[in-house]
Tab-separated table of C-alpha atoms in Angstrom:
chain	number	residue	atom	x	y	z
A	1110	MET	CA	59.490	-85.773	26.480
A	1111	THR	CA	62.650	-85.541	28.613
A	1112	ASP	CA	63.180	-82.002	27.674
A	1113	LEU	CA	60.203	-81.097	30.037
A	1114	SER	CA	60.170	-83.654	32.704
A	1115	ILE	CA	63.587	-84.593	33.943
A	1116	LEU	CA	64.501	-87.663	35.645
A	1117	PHE	CA	67.844	-87.422	37.079
A	1118	PRO	CA	70.101	-90.873	37.298
A	1119	LEU	CA	70.367	-92.018	40.657
A	1120	PRO	CA	74.010	-91.700	41.958
A	1121	GLU	CA	76.249	-95.192	42.226
A	1122	THR	CA	78.203	-93.782	44.898
A	1123	SER	CA	78.168	-91.119	47.622
A	1124	ALA	CA	80.727	-89.288	45.732
A	1125	GLU	CA	78.435	-88.678	43.112
A	1126	LEU	CA	75.875	-87.157	45.167
A	1127	GLY	CA	77.361	-83.386	44.245
A	1128	GLY	CA	75.990	-83.647	40.690
A	1129	LEU	CA	72.646	-83.345	41.773
A	1130	ILE	CA	71.120	-80.318	43.260
A	1131	ALA	CA	70.942	-79.985	47.037
A	1132	ALA	CA	68.030	-78.447	49.227
A	1133	SER	CA	70.987	-76.353	50.583
A	1134	ASP	CA	72.487	-75.319	47.221
A	1135	GLN	CA	72.256	-71.545	46.301
A	1136	GLY	CA	71.871	-69.833	43.112
A	1137	ALA	CA	71.050	-66.487	41.713
A	1138	SER	CA	67.632	-66.602	43.170
A	1139	GLY	CA	68.558	-67.933	46.707
A	1140	VAL	CA	68.522	-70.911	48.637
A	1141	VAL	CA	67.004	-73.791	46.626
A	1142	LEU	CA	64.935	-74.981	49.829
A	1143	PRO	CA	65.026	-72.575	52.761
A	1144	THR	CA	65.690	-74.646	56.084
A	1145	ALA	CA	62.595	-71.950	57.414
A	1146	VAL	CA	60.367	-74.010	54.867
A	1147	PHE	CA	61.721	-77.531	55.583
A	1148	ASP	CA	61.371	-76.762	59.508
A	1149	GLN	CA	57.521	-76.442	58.927
A	1150	MET	CA	57.144	-80.052	57.774
A	1151	PRO	CA	57.485	-83.096	59.730
A	1152	GLN	CA	60.568	-85.307	59.532
A	1153	LEU	CA	60.236	-87.246	56.055
A	1154	SER	CA	61.421	-90.535	56.738
A	1155	PHE	CA	63.444	-93.367	58.501
A	1156	SER	CA	66.325	-92.741	56.805
A	1157	PHE	CA	68.222	-90.011	58.938
A	1158	ASN	CA	67.939	-89.580	62.963
A	1159	ASP	CA	67.093	-85.894	62.909
A	1160	LYS	CA	65.892	-83.224	60.185
A	1161	PRO	CA	69.165	-81.322	60.089
A	1162	SER	CA	70.923	-84.343	58.845
A	1163	GLU	CA	67.815	-85.299	56.670
A	1164	TYR	CA	67.991	-82.027	55.040
A	1165	ALA	CA	71.508	-82.596	54.154
A	1166	GLY	CA	70.659	-85.496	52.749
A	1167	LEU	CA	67.646	-83.950	50.290
A	1168	ARG	CA	68.606	-84.415	46.451
A	1169	ALA	CA	66.570	-83.000	43.593
A	1170	VAL	CA	65.831	-86.306	41.874
A	1171	SER	CA	63.587	-85.141	38.876
A	1172	ALA	CA	62.407	-81.666	37.523
A	1173	ARG	CA	59.560	-80.518	35.480
A	1174	LEU	CA	59.119	-77.462	33.328
A	1175	ASP	CA	55.352	-76.129	33.040
A	1176	PRO	CA	54.468	-73.255	30.875
A	1177	CYS	CA	51.092	-72.932	32.309
A	1178	PHE	CA	50.868	-74.352	35.710
A	1179	ASP	CA	47.229	-73.239	36.981
A	1180	ILE	CA	47.011	-71.595	40.305
A	1181	ALA	CA	43.679	-69.974	41.456
A	1182	GLY	CA	42.571	-69.499	37.304
A	1183	GLN	CA	45.884	-67.858	36.626
A	1184	CYS	CA	48.407	-69.413	34.199
A	1185	ASN	CA	51.828	-69.392	35.818
A	1186	PRO	CA	55.195	-70.885	33.978
A	1187	GLN	CA	57.042	-72.698	36.360
A	1188	LEU	CA	60.051	-74.798	37.206
A	1189	ARG	CA	59.460	-77.880	39.843
A	1190	LEU	CA	61.754	-79.826	41.750
A	1191	VAL	CA	61.262	-83.178	43.686
A	1192	PHE	CA	63.525	-83.853	46.294
A	1193	GLN	CA	63.952	-87.332	48.140
A	1194	PRO	CA	66.212	-87.887	51.265
A	1195	ILE	CA	69.073	-89.966	49.980
A	1196	ALA	CA	71.086	-92.051	52.078
A	1197	GLN	CA	73.622	-94.332	52.081
A	1198	GLY	CA	72.544	-98.248	51.450
A	1199	ASP	CA	74.309	-101.472	51.405
A	1200	GLY	CA	77.189	-100.040	49.024
A	1201	GLU	CA	74.671	-97.720	47.098
A	1202	PRO	CA	72.915	-94.467	47.786
A	1203	VAL	CA	69.050	-95.338	48.290
A	1204	ALA	CA	66.117	-92.873	47.838
A	1205	ALA	CA	63.546	-93.031	51.066
A	1206	ASP	CA	60.134	-93.140	50.266
A	1207	ALA	CA	59.325	-89.748	50.940
A	1208	ALA	CA	59.541	-86.562	49.174
A	1209	VAL	CA	59.295	-82.675	48.823
A	1210	HIS	CA	57.999	-80.932	45.765
A	1211	VAL	CA	58.814	-77.203	45.491
A	1212	PHE	CA	57.497	-74.484	42.901
A	1213	TYR	CA	59.472	-71.776	41.537
A	1214	SER	CA	57.856	-69.249	39.335
A	1215	LEU	CA	59.068	-67.920	36.377
A	1216	SER	CA	58.151	-65.437	33.497
A	1217	ASP	CA	57.465	-66.649	29.729
A	1218	ALA	CA	60.724	-65.641	28.543
A	1219	GLU	CA	62.556	-67.292	31.539
A	1220	PHE	CA	60.703	-70.260	30.656
A	1221	THR	CA	61.351	-70.459	26.921
A	1222	GLY	CA	65.296	-69.701	27.743
A	1223	LEU	CA	65.495	-72.628	30.422
A	1224	LEU	CA	63.638	-74.822	28.151
A	1225	GLY	CA	66.110	-73.755	25.498
A	1226	ALA	CA	68.854	-75.102	27.830
A	1227	MET	CA	67.142	-78.354	28.232
A	1228	THR	CA	67.011	-79.006	24.584
A	1229	ARG	CA	70.469	-78.293	24.107
A	1230	ALA	CA	71.379	-80.692	26.835
A	1231	GLN	CA	70.348	-83.645	24.386
A	1232	SER	CA	69.431	-84.970	21.035
A	1233	ALA	CA	66.113	-84.481	19.476
A	1234	GLU	CA	66.049	-88.663	19.127
A	1235	ASP	CA	66.620	-88.878	23.024
A	1236	ALA	CA	64.073	-86.078	23.630
A	1237	SER	CA	61.763	-87.906	21.395
A	1238	GLY	CA	61.290	-90.962	23.491
A	1239	PRO	CA	59.506	-92.152	26.551
A	1240	LEU	CA	59.753	-90.270	29.926
A	1241	THR	CA	62.419	-92.214	31.911
A	1242	VAL	CA	65.905	-91.354	32.860
A	1243	HIS	CA	67.178	-88.521	31.336
A	1244	PRO	CA	69.395	-90.541	28.473
A	1245	ALA	CA	71.975	-87.950	28.057
A	1246	MET	CA	72.538	-88.041	31.587
A	1247	ALA	CA	72.086	-91.896	31.752
A	1248	ARG	CA	74.997	-92.066	29.323
A	1249	GLU	CA	77.387	-89.626	30.562
A	1250	GLY	CA	76.821	-89.674	34.304
A	1251	LEU	CA	76.297	-86.613	36.790
A	1252	ALA	CA	79.610	-85.450	36.297
A	1253	GLY	CA	79.072	-85.308	32.268
A	1254	PRO	CA	78.302	-82.135	30.245
A	1255	ALA	CA	74.326	-82.685	30.145
A	1256	ALA	CA	73.783	-82.962	34.118
A	1257	GLN	CA	76.281	-79.965	34.641
A	1258	SER	CA	74.607	-77.823	32.198
A	1259	ILE	CA	71.119	-78.833	33.498
A	1260	LYS	CA	71.915	-78.275	36.934
A	1261	GLU	CA	73.625	-74.846	36.096
A	1262	ALA	CA	70.599	-73.699	34.411
A	1263	MET	CA	68.134	-74.589	36.737
A	1264	LEU	CA	70.001	-72.951	39.584
A	1265	VAL	CA	69.389	-69.525	38.073
A	1266	PHE	CA	65.873	-69.882	38.976
A	1267	ALA	CA	65.344	-72.519	42.011
A	1268	GLY	CA	65.699	-70.212	44.812
A	1269	GLU	CA	63.425	-68.805	47.578
A	1270	GLU	CA	62.954	-65.780	45.843
A	1271	ARG	CA	60.708	-67.639	43.385
A	1272	LEU	CA	59.407	-70.134	45.783
A	1273	VAL	CA	55.712	-70.262	45.656
A	1274	ARG	CA	54.472	-73.462	46.909
A	1275	ALA	CA	56.292	-76.640	48.740
A	1276	THR	CA	54.432	-79.929	49.506
A	1277	PHE	CA	55.384	-82.969	51.269
A	1278	MET	CA	54.959	-86.787	51.204
A	1279	GLN	CA	56.092	-88.239	54.539
A	1280	LEU	CA	56.672	-91.943	55.103
A	1281	GLY	CA	55.629	-93.143	58.678
A	1282	GLY	CA	54.089	-96.335	60.751
A	1283	GLN	CA	56.195	-99.214	59.844
A	1284	GLY	CA	56.850	-97.926	56.281
A	1285	ASN	CA	53.282	-98.364	55.391
A	1286	VAL	CA	51.911	-94.750	56.124
A	1287	TRP	CA	52.100	-91.715	53.980
A	1288	GLU	CA	51.111	-88.285	55.173
A	1289	PHE	CA	50.271	-85.909	52.811
A	1290	GLY	CA	50.481	-81.802	53.155
A	1291	GLY	CA	51.807	-78.533	52.034
A	1292	PHE	CA	52.019	-74.739	51.953
A	1293	GLU	CA	51.598	-71.854	49.609
A	1294	ILE	CA	54.262	-69.447	50.090
A	1295	ALA	CA	53.953	-65.800	49.508
A	1296	ALA	CA	56.600	-63.036	50.889
A	1297	GLY	CA	57.956	-65.486	53.368
A	1298	THR	CA	54.587	-66.623	54.649
A	1299	LEU	CA	53.590	-70.059	54.645
A	1300	THR	CA	49.796	-70.988	54.308
A	1301	PRO	CA	48.816	-74.477	54.445
A	1302	LEU	CA	47.642	-75.597	50.940
A	1303	ALA	CA	43.894	-76.488	51.100
A	1304	ILE	CA	43.911	-80.139	49.279
A	1305	ALA	CA	41.581	-80.436	46.080
A	1306	GLY	CA	40.029	-76.928	47.016
A	1307	GLY	CA	38.129	-78.263	50.121
A	1308	ALA	CA	38.732	-77.453	54.154
A	1309	GLU	CA	41.554	-80.496	54.451
A	1310	VAL	CA	45.014	-79.750	54.726
A	1311	SER	CA	46.375	-83.222	55.255
A	1312	GLN	CA	45.570	-86.856	53.818
A	1313	ARG	CA	47.031	-89.945	55.094
A	1314	PHE	CA	47.077	-93.524	53.072
A	1315	GLU	CA	47.845	-96.882	54.877
A	1316	ASN	CA	48.750	-100.124	53.238
A	1317	ASN	CA	49.744	-103.127	54.849
A	1318	ALA	CA	50.650	-105.260	51.842
A	1319	PHE	CA	54.043	-106.215	53.193
A	1320	HIS	CA	53.453	-109.793	52.224
A	1321	ASP	CA	51.255	-109.915	49.230
A	1322	LEU	CA	52.648	-107.016	47.108
A	1323	PRO	CA	50.543	-106.784	44.374
A	1324	ASN	CA	47.177	-106.555	46.505
A	1325	PHE	CA	46.003	-103.669	48.582
A	1326	TYR	CA	45.328	-103.716	52.401
A	1327	GLY	CA	44.717	-100.446	53.133
A	1328	ALA	CA	42.701	-97.114	53.523
A	1329	VAL	CA	42.605	-93.516	52.872
A	1330	VAL	CA	41.673	-90.870	55.698
A	1331	PRO	CA	40.126	-88.747	54.896
A	1332	VAL	CA	38.189	-89.482	51.551
A	1333	ILE	CA	38.035	-86.258	49.375
A	1334	PRO	CA	35.872	-85.889	46.483
A	1335	PRO	CA	35.318	-85.353	43.781
A	1336	ASP	CA	36.734	-88.750	42.762
A	1337	ASP	CA	36.385	-91.835	45.190
A	1338	PHE	CA	38.336	-94.998	44.120
A	1339	SER	CA	38.745	-96.505	47.583
A	1340	VAL	CA	37.105	-99.343	47.320
A	1341	PHE	CA	40.423	-100.734	45.623
A	1342	TYR	CA	42.332	-100.196	48.658
A	1343	GLU	CA	41.163	-103.381	50.459
A	1344	SER	CA	41.863	-105.922	47.284
A	1345	ASP	CA	39.662	-108.961	49.442
A	1346	THR	CA	36.795	-106.709	49.358
A	1347	ALA	CA	36.830	-105.537	45.753
A	1348	GLY	CA	38.044	-109.203	44.674
A	1349	THR	CA	34.579	-110.441	45.349
A	1350	MET	CA	32.738	-107.675	43.493
A	1351	THR	CA	31.505	-107.535	39.891
A	1352	ASP	CA	33.093	-105.704	37.134
A	1353	ASP	CA	29.530	-103.629	37.270
A	1354	ASP	CA	30.011	-103.179	40.877
A	1355	LEU	CA	33.526	-101.641	40.449
A	1356	ARG	CA	32.897	-99.505	37.060
A	1357	ASP	CA	32.275	-96.110	38.854
A	1358	ALA	CA	35.308	-96.716	40.822
A	1359	TYR	CA	37.661	-97.504	38.051
A	1360	THR	CA	36.241	-94.760	36.065
A	1361	SER	CA	37.217	-92.463	39.017
A	1362	ALA	CA	40.626	-94.092	39.028
A	1363	LEU	CA	40.945	-93.012	35.180
A	1364	ARG	CA	39.762	-89.570	35.586
A	1365	THR	CA	42.190	-89.106	38.474
A	1366	GLU	CA	45.255	-89.982	36.440
A	1367	ASN	CA	43.608	-87.575	33.094
A	1368	PRO	CA	44.926	-84.432	33.341
A	1369	THR	CA	42.552	-83.003	30.883
A	1370	LEU	CA	40.038	-83.820	33.699
A	1371	HIS	CA	41.602	-83.248	36.568
A	1372	SER	CA	44.521	-80.601	37.365
A	1373	ALA	CA	46.827	-80.891	40.224
A	1374	ASP	CA	44.600	-78.393	42.220
A	1375	SER	CA	41.490	-80.531	41.628
A	1376	VAL	CA	42.162	-83.818	42.801
A	1377	ALA	CA	43.505	-85.276	46.313
A	1378	CYS	CA	47.027	-86.299	47.064
A	1379	VAL	CA	46.012	-89.831	47.840
A	1380	GLN	CA	44.189	-90.530	45.030
A	1381	CYS	CA	46.572	-88.834	42.704
A	1382	HIS	CA	49.561	-90.923	43.982
A	1383	THR	CA	47.463	-94.196	44.124
A	1384	ALA	CA	45.339	-94.091	40.863
A	1385	ASN	CA	48.214	-95.785	39.068
A	1386	ALA	CA	48.187	-99.045	41.416
A	1387	ALA	CA	44.448	-99.119	41.730
A	1388	ILE	CA	44.009	-99.252	37.840
A	1389	ASP	CA	46.568	-101.777	37.633
A	1390	TRP	CA	45.059	-104.058	39.931
A	1391	ALA	CA	41.950	-103.469	38.558
A	1392	ASP	CA	43.331	-104.487	34.861
A	1393	ARG	CA	44.675	-107.669	36.504
A	1394	SER	CA	41.783	-108.278	38.297
A	1395	THR	CA	38.666	-107.676	35.963
A	1396	ASP	CA	37.626	-107.155	32.285
A	1397	LEU	CA	37.128	-103.106	32.570
A	1398	GLU	CA	40.352	-102.666	30.442
A	1399	LEU	CA	38.816	-103.730	27.668
A	1400	GLU	CA	35.851	-101.410	28.011
A	1401	ALA	CA	35.897	-98.004	26.217
A	1402	ILE	CA	35.561	-95.409	28.968
A	1403	SER	CA	35.710	-92.050	27.972
A	1404	ALA	CA	37.641	-90.913	30.962
A	1405	ARG	CA	40.779	-93.121	29.904
A	1406	PHE	CA	43.772	-90.480	28.672
A	1407	THR	CA	44.868	-91.103	25.077
A	1408	SER	CA	47.770	-89.191	22.967
A	1409	ASP	CA	49.989	-89.533	20.200
A	1410	HIS	CA	52.973	-89.468	22.469
A	1411	ASP	CA	54.782	-92.714	23.815
A	1412	LEU	CA	53.220	-93.173	27.132
A	1413	THR	CA	55.351	-96.287	28.107
A	1414	GLN	CA	56.298	-96.523	31.494
A	1415	PRO	CA	59.558	-97.293	32.492
A	1416	SER	CA	59.023	-99.857	35.047
A	1417	THR	CA	56.282	-102.262	36.117
A	1418	ILE	CA	56.524	-101.045	39.920
A	1419	PHE	CA	53.104	-100.058	40.087
A	1420	ALA	CA	51.446	-103.144	39.528
A	1421	ASP	CA	54.134	-105.270	41.250
A	1422	ARG	CA	53.962	-103.261	44.311
A	1423	THR	CA	50.837	-101.265	45.318
A	1424	MET	CA	52.850	-99.643	48.329
A	1425	THR	CA	54.302	-97.498	45.553
A	1426	VAL	CA	53.138	-94.121	45.889
A	1427	ARG	CA	55.906	-92.223	44.388
A	1428	ALA	CA	55.079	-90.291	41.180
A	1429	PHE	CA	58.247	-89.242	39.660
A	1430	GLY	CA	61.147	-90.555	41.461
A	1431	TYR	CA	62.773	-93.506	42.784
A	1432	GLN	CA	61.388	-96.345	44.898
A	1433	ASP	CA	64.967	-97.123	46.834
A	1434	ARG	CA	66.869	-97.617	43.381
A	1435	VAL	CA	64.154	-98.446	41.078
A	1436	VAL	CA	62.735	-95.823	38.899
A	1437	ALA	CA	58.990	-95.017	39.633
A	1438	VAL	CA	57.186	-92.789	37.005
A	1439	SER	CA	53.409	-92.735	37.460
A	1440	ARG	CA	51.089	-92.539	34.367
A	1441	ARG	CA	49.828	-89.601	35.900
A	1442	THR	CA	53.320	-87.852	35.520
A	1443	ILE	CA	53.689	-89.113	31.978
A	1444	PHE	CA	50.134	-87.973	30.930
A	1445	GLU	CA	50.776	-84.828	32.378
A	1446	THR	CA	54.090	-84.488	30.445
A	1447	ALA	CA	52.417	-85.306	27.382
A	1448	THR	CA	49.876	-82.307	27.691
A	1449	VAL	CA	52.548	-79.957	28.927
A	1450	VAL	CA	54.620	-80.518	25.340
A	1451	ASP	CA	51.537	-79.991	23.428
A	1452	ALA	CA	50.526	-76.781	25.267
A	1453	THR	CA	54.397	-75.848	25.036
A	1454	ARG	CA	54.248	-76.295	21.287
A	1455	GLU	CA	51.165	-74.372	20.753
A	1456	LYS	CA	52.242	-71.515	23.069
A	1457	TYR	CA	55.924	-71.004	22.001
A	1458	GLY	CA	56.146	-73.019	18.902
A	1459	PHE	CA	58.404	-75.578	20.003
A	1460	GLY	CA	58.816	-78.270	22.805
A	1461	ARG	CA	59.500	-82.333	22.447
């Protein structure tokens, strides 16, 4: 699965940051993330004093190839990059708990060409494993041949001429509030992105689990249908309820992380980013995990997560990147990748 969803290794030193794609990098399709687009977003985190320095610190921590990303009912091959602000921590670069997700359009031929470059960068054995840090890059480092060839191939297409969407997750409050929003981009014009096809263009999640990390002390504003499991955001309340009381919310969370039931455009941002932690809390606190619920995603692929951070820390809302320096890959991301591998094989005859 690591040919189609690629998690770059986080640099060990600031000197290695150049091995990752920067927002300011320029390739055949122009600047990867133009400042004119970034300037329409709020400052993302506390890691930098101002937006210009934050922009300079943005690095792509992950990438995804999709042969058929659904926009308004149309099938669109895409390359997507996830940027996080990366600052120098206590001796090592640290990824801020914030992100920009950018979407670039491809033709069918460009998609297969780019996927070919990804498959040549690692062995079939490496690609057949679970979704984690790209195995070849993990061995070789960001200066190695796999990282260099992947970066070079992506920079052909990752540029403003192909940029069709940009979304953001901002960290605010005391490090306990996350704001989501985004834009559709056409001919240089940015239009606020409607969340889950509704009227809302932003959504906020707050979680005050500073001293009790495995539990929730939070809320979402606004709750956006169709699938609401916000009862789990207050663990003290949910903990007094029976399995029968919680079953509908649990099923909604399962539906949210199942890409065969919800596309990225049919599910709200907060629900998508918190379903993993909510289900992990319920699996630990109830017997609902033992029930045969049809909304639960299944696949022949290895769906193992690379860390337990969502169960350990309900304040983890990362989908495909890093929490400081800890790998965070949500089940939704893994499940989407499994379906993309199958769709790529069906459409093009190869994919792993």
